[in-house]
């Protein structure tokens, strides 16, 4: 017998067997039912959220002021029960999506983006966060404490001088002011 999701949600597998036979004295057949409940594994509500930067800076080095950083968000049900109403929220980019049902081992992806602001440049980086939560699931082994599938991930832009970080950084602040001075009057004749 292969354990299925319904068994996990029930907390056990009940195997019923029935044996029949004749009494050695030749009396009527005897029916002996037997049940053997076996506990299942615990309810696992692991919800994995991954986020990657899916584009490169136009200059090949760093995202500059006004440039768009594109993200791919991947939500995966790594648990052992189907999740309902999985809300995927990235407040910083405005992403707010709901997955009505996420089966075991199922993955759903979204894209979103952020335009680099002056505050990002002044801070020297931009960290983006995304969170996913689903409806609580009754735990058969602990009925007073339902489990809520949830996952969260943050992805910063890279560090400018870190060769081990493959994530592109935001551009460094570059305080530069250009002044042009032009004489608008003519000299008096001598």
mmCIF file of C-alpha atoms in Angstrom:
data_model
loop_
_atom_site.group_PDB
_atom_site.id
_atom_site.type_symbol
_atom_site.label_atom_id
_atom_site.label_comp_id
_atom_site.label_asym_id
_atom_site.label_seq_id
_atom_site.Cartn_x
_atom_site.Cartn_y
_atom_site.Cartn_z
ATOM 1 C CA UNK A 1 0.000 0.000 0.000
ATOM 2 C CA UNK A 2 1.322 3.443 -0.885
ATOM 3 C CA UNK A 3 0.588 6.193 1.631
ATOM 4 C CA UNK A 4 -1.428 9.039 0.075
ATOM 5 C CA UNK A 5 -2.158 12.604 1.132
ATOM 6 C CA UNK A 6 -5.490 11.645 2.728
ATOM 7 C CA UNK A 7 -3.610 9.258 5.049
ATOM 8 C CA UNK A 8 -1.259 12.064 6.144
ATOM 9 C CA UNK A 9 -4.250 14.314 6.845
ATOM 10 C CA UNK A 10 -5.920 11.484 8.810
ATOM 11 C CA UNK A 11 -2.726 10.857 10.758
ATOM 12 C CA UNK A 12 -2.789 7.109 10.196
ATOM 13 C CA UNK A 13 -3.398 4.263 7.794
ATOM 14 C CA UNK A 14 -5.858 1.638 8.991
ATOM 15 C CA UNK A 15 -5.394 -1.749 7.409
ATOM 16 C CA UNK A 16 -8.285 -4.142 7.926
ATOM 17 C CA UNK A 17 -7.878 -7.825 7.188
ATOM 18 C CA UNK A 18 -10.458 -10.578 7.450
ATOM 19 C CA UNK A 19 -9.714 -14.281 7.770
ATOM 20 C CA UNK A 20 -12.196 -17.122 7.396
ATOM 21 C CA UNK A 21 -11.739 -20.782 8.047
ATOM 22 C CA UNK A 22 -13.317 -23.977 9.320
ATOM 23 C CA UNK A 23 -13.126 -25.004 12.866
ATOM 24 C CA UNK A 24 -11.039 -28.220 13.124
ATOM 25 C CA UNK A 25 -14.136 -29.903 14.542
ATOM 26 C CA UNK A 26 -16.032 -29.105 11.310
ATOM 27 C CA UNK A 27 -18.247 -26.400 12.793
ATOM 28 C CA UNK A 28 -19.433 -23.369 10.836
ATOM 29 C CA UNK A 29 -16.774 -21.074 9.383
ATOM 30 C CA UNK A 30 -15.367 -18.509 11.733
ATOM 31 C CA UNK A 31 -14.833 -14.901 10.602
ATOM 32 C CA UNK A 32 -12.064 -13.055 12.427
ATOM 33 C CA UNK A 33 -11.689 -9.393 11.469
ATOM 34 C CA UNK A 34 -8.593 -7.521 12.522
ATOM 35 C CA UNK A 35 -7.416 -3.942 12.181
ATOM 36 C CA UNK A 36 -3.937 -2.589 12.549
ATOM 37 C CA UNK A 37 -3.724 1.221 12.578
ATOM 38 C CA UNK A 38 -0.278 2.507 11.612
ATOM 39 C CA UNK A 39 0.689 6.141 12.202
ATOM 40 C CA UNK A 40 1.798 8.140 9.160
ATOM 41 C CA UNK A 41 4.554 10.685 8.931
ATOM 42 C CA UNK A 42 3.860 14.085 10.487
ATOM 43 C CA UNK A 43 2.131 16.809 8.499
ATOM 44 C CA UNK A 44 4.799 18.837 6.678
ATOM 45 C CA UNK A 45 3.827 22.335 5.512
ATOM 46 C CA UNK A 46 7.139 23.403 3.973
ATOM 47 C CA UNK A 47 6.588 26.208 1.466
ATOM 48 C CA UNK A 48 9.741 27.254 -0.383
ATOM 49 C CA UNK A 49 10.038 30.722 -1.904
ATOM 50 C CA UNK A 50 12.948 31.593 -4.182
ATOM 51 C CA UNK A 51 13.676 34.892 -5.873
ATOM 52 C CA UNK A 52 16.278 35.686 -8.490
ATOM 53 C CA UNK A 53 17.249 38.746 -10.472
ATOM 54 C CA UNK A 54 16.417 37.794 -14.051
ATOM 55 C CA UNK A 55 18.082 40.603 -15.989
ATOM 56 C CA UNK A 56 21.522 42.189 -16.130
ATOM 57 C CA UNK A 57 22.431 45.850 -15.811
ATOM 58 C CA UNK A 58 22.506 47.643 -19.175
ATOM 59 C CA UNK A 59 26.095 48.746 -18.564
ATOM 60 C CA UNK A 60 27.093 45.195 -17.540
ATOM 61 C CA UNK A 61 28.307 46.341 -14.126
ATOM 62 C CA UNK A 62 25.614 47.861 -11.901
ATOM 63 C CA UNK A 63 21.964 48.921 -12.001
ATOM 64 C CA UNK A 64 21.828 52.704 -12.365
ATOM 65 C CA UNK A 65 19.291 55.315 -11.335
ATOM 66 C CA UNK A 66 16.010 54.758 -13.217
ATOM 67 C CA UNK A 67 16.969 51.283 -14.460
ATOM 68 C CA UNK A 68 14.563 48.369 -13.928
ATOM 69 C CA UNK A 69 15.572 45.298 -11.914
ATOM 70 C CA UNK A 70 13.471 42.306 -12.963
ATOM 71 C CA UNK A 71 12.772 39.445 -10.526
ATOM 72 C CA UNK A 72 11.505 35.888 -10.934
ATOM 73 C CA UNK A 73 9.707 34.518 -7.868
ATOM 74 C CA UNK A 74 9.241 30.757 -7.580
ATOM 75 C CA UNK A 75 6.879 29.210 -4.995
ATOM 76 C CA UNK A 76 7.101 25.427 -4.398
ATOM 77 C CA UNK A 77 5.048 23.093 -2.205
ATOM 78 C CA UNK A 78 7.768 20.966 -0.578
ATOM 79 C CA UNK A 79 5.374 19.576 2.033
ATOM 80 C CA UNK A 80 3.099 16.531 2.027
ATOM 81 C CA UNK A 81 -0.352 18.156 1.703
ATOM 82 C CA UNK A 82 -2.028 20.383 -0.883
ATOM 83 C CA UNK A 83 -2.062 24.081 0.060
ATOM 84 C CA UNK A 84 -5.044 26.358 -0.521
ATOM 85 C CA UNK A 85 -5.115 30.107 -1.189
ATOM 86 C CA UNK A 86 -1.353 30.658 -1.294
ATOM 87 C CA UNK A 87 -0.879 34.433 -1.140
ATOM 88 C CA UNK A 88 2.384 35.675 -2.673
ATOM 89 C CA UNK A 89 3.155 39.265 -1.675
ATOM 90 C CA UNK A 90 6.056 41.520 -2.571
ATOM 91 C CA UNK A 91 5.079 44.884 -1.102
ATOM 92 C CA UNK A 92 8.095 46.675 -2.532
ATOM 93 C CA UNK A 93 7.256 45.828 -6.150
ATOM 94 C CA UNK A 94 3.468 45.687 -5.738
ATOM 95 C CA UNK A 95 3.143 41.964 -6.498
ATOM 96 C CA UNK A 96 0.064 40.481 -4.808
ATOM 97 C CA UNK A 97 -1.006 37.122 -6.269
ATOM 98 C CA UNK A 98 -3.077 34.186 -4.979
ATOM 99 C CA UNK A 99 -2.603 30.567 -6.036
ATOM 100 C CA UNK A 100 -5.937 28.854 -5.348
ATOM 101 C CA UNK A 101 -4.415 25.378 -4.975
ATOM 102 C CA UNK A 102 -0.766 24.266 -4.853
ATOM 103 C CA UNK A 103 -0.334 20.488 -5.060
ATOM 104 C CA UNK A 104 2.525 18.545 -3.497
ATOM 105 C CA UNK A 105 5.774 19.205 -5.455
ATOM 106 C CA UNK A 106 4.015 21.831 -7.625
ATOM 107 C CA UNK A 107 5.865 25.041 -8.513
ATOM 108 C CA UNK A 108 4.398 28.360 -9.699
ATOM 109 C CA UNK A 109 6.478 31.329 -10.879
ATOM 110 C CA UNK A 110 5.801 35.059 -11.122
ATOM 111 C CA UNK A 111 7.735 38.037 -12.430
ATOM 112 C CA UNK A 112 7.897 41.488 -10.924
ATOM 113 C CA UNK A 113 10.212 44.493 -11.113
ATOM 114 C CA UNK A 114 11.645 47.503 -9.284
ATOM 115 C CA UNK A 115 12.992 50.746 -10.731
ATOM 116 C CA UNK A 116 16.222 51.877 -9.023
ATOM 117 C CA UNK A 117 15.590 55.065 -7.030
ATOM 118 C CA UNK A 118 17.799 57.770 -5.602
ATOM 119 C CA UNK A 119 17.292 56.207 -2.142
ATOM 120 C CA UNK A 120 18.676 52.887 -3.482
ATOM 121 C CA UNK A 121 21.761 54.666 -4.847
ATOM 122 C CA UNK A 122 22.281 56.595 -1.588
ATOM 123 C CA UNK A 123 21.922 53.365 0.428
ATOM 124 C CA UNK A 124 24.348 51.579 -1.877
ATOM 125 C CA UNK A 125 21.995 48.607 -2.329
ATOM 126 C CA UNK A 126 18.387 47.495 -2.641
ATOM 127 C CA UNK A 127 16.958 44.502 -0.778
ATOM 128 C CA UNK A 128 13.742 43.010 -2.054
ATOM 129 C CA UNK A 129 11.531 40.700 0.059
ATOM 130 C CA UNK A 130 8.695 38.370 -0.854
ATOM 131 C CA UNK A 131 6.467 36.324 1.445
ATOM 132 C CA UNK A 132 4.036 33.480 0.746
ATOM 133 C CA UNK A 133 1.396 32.066 3.132
ATOM 134 C CA UNK A 134 -1.446 29.589 2.669
ATOM 135 C CA UNK A 135 -4.576 28.670 4.592
ATOM 136 C CA UNK A 136 -3.915 26.720 7.831
ATOM 137 C CA UNK A 137 -4.175 22.924 7.635
ATOM 138 C CA UNK A 138 -5.587 20.847 10.505
ATOM 139 C CA UNK A 139 -2.858 18.670 12.006
ATOM 140 C CA UNK A 140 -4.349 15.255 12.877
ATOM 141 C CA UNK A 141 -1.663 14.631 15.500
ATOM 142 C CA UNK A 142 -2.154 18.031 17.131
ATOM 143 C CA UNK A 143 -5.758 19.146 16.395
ATOM 144 C CA UNK A 144 -5.534 22.265 18.575
ATOM 145 C CA UNK A 145 -2.594 23.628 16.588
ATOM 146 C CA UNK A 146 -3.191 23.790 12.806
ATOM 147 C CA UNK A 147 -0.086 24.342 10.676
ATOM 148 C CA UNK A 148 0.210 27.294 8.307
ATOM 149 C CA UNK A 149 2.389 26.879 5.216
ATOM 150 C CA UNK A 150 4.593 29.951 4.874
ATOM 151 C CA UNK A 151 7.868 30.949 3.305
ATOM 152 C CA UNK A 152 9.845 34.139 2.863
ATOM 153 C CA UNK A 153 12.968 35.225 1.030
ATOM 154 C CA UNK A 154 15.010 38.412 0.680
ATOM 155 C CA UNK A 155 17.354 39.154 -2.175
ATOM 156 C CA UNK A 156 19.725 42.097 -1.998
ATOM 157 C CA UNK A 157 21.530 43.596 -4.921
ATOM 158 C CA UNK A 158 25.167 42.528 -4.847
ATOM 159 C CA UNK A 159 28.077 44.191 -3.155
ATOM 160 C CA UNK A 160 30.105 46.357 -5.544
ATOM 161 C CA UNK A 161 33.490 44.872 -4.634
ATOM 162 C CA UNK A 162 32.542 41.286 -3.746
ATOM 163 C CA UNK A 163 33.806 38.938 -6.500
ATOM 164 C CA UNK A 164 32.013 35.970 -4.898
ATOM 165 C CA UNK A 165 28.567 37.616 -5.174
ATOM 166 C CA UNK A 166 27.106 37.065 -8.658
ATOM 167 C CA UNK A 167 24.198 39.453 -8.032
ATOM 168 C CA UNK A 168 24.630 42.801 -9.821
ATOM 169 C CA UNK A 169 24.918 45.811 -7.475
ATOM 170 C CA UNK A 170 23.276 49.214 -7.726
ATOM 171 C CA UNK A 171 25.504 51.982 -8.967
ATOM 172 C CA UNK A 172 27.633 53.913 -6.495
ATOM 173 C CA UNK A 173 26.574 57.404 -5.618
ATOM 174 C CA UNK A 174 28.415 59.872 -7.773
ATOM 175 C CA UNK A 175 27.976 63.397 -6.489
ATOM 176 C CA UNK A 176 28.907 65.441 -9.519
ATOM 177 C CA UNK A 177 27.812 68.923 -10.378
ATOM 178 C CA UNK A 178 28.606 70.632 -13.664
ATOM 179 C CA UNK A 179 28.811 74.423 -13.736
ATOM 180 C CA UNK A 180 29.040 76.397 -16.952
ATOM 181 C CA UNK A 181 29.993 80.022 -16.693
ATOM 182 C CA UNK A 182 29.428 82.301 -19.640
ATOM 183 C CA UNK A 183 29.999 86.012 -19.795
ATOM 184 C CA UNK A 184 26.836 87.692 -20.918
ATOM 185 C CA UNK A 185 28.075 91.272 -21.053
ATOM 186 C CA UNK A 186 30.576 92.983 -23.296
ATOM 187 C CA UNK A 187 33.573 94.881 -22.125
ATOM 188 C CA UNK A 188 33.427 98.687 -22.231
ATOM 189 C CA UNK A 189 35.517 100.334 -24.976
ATOM 190 C CA UNK A 190 38.764 101.750 -23.739
#
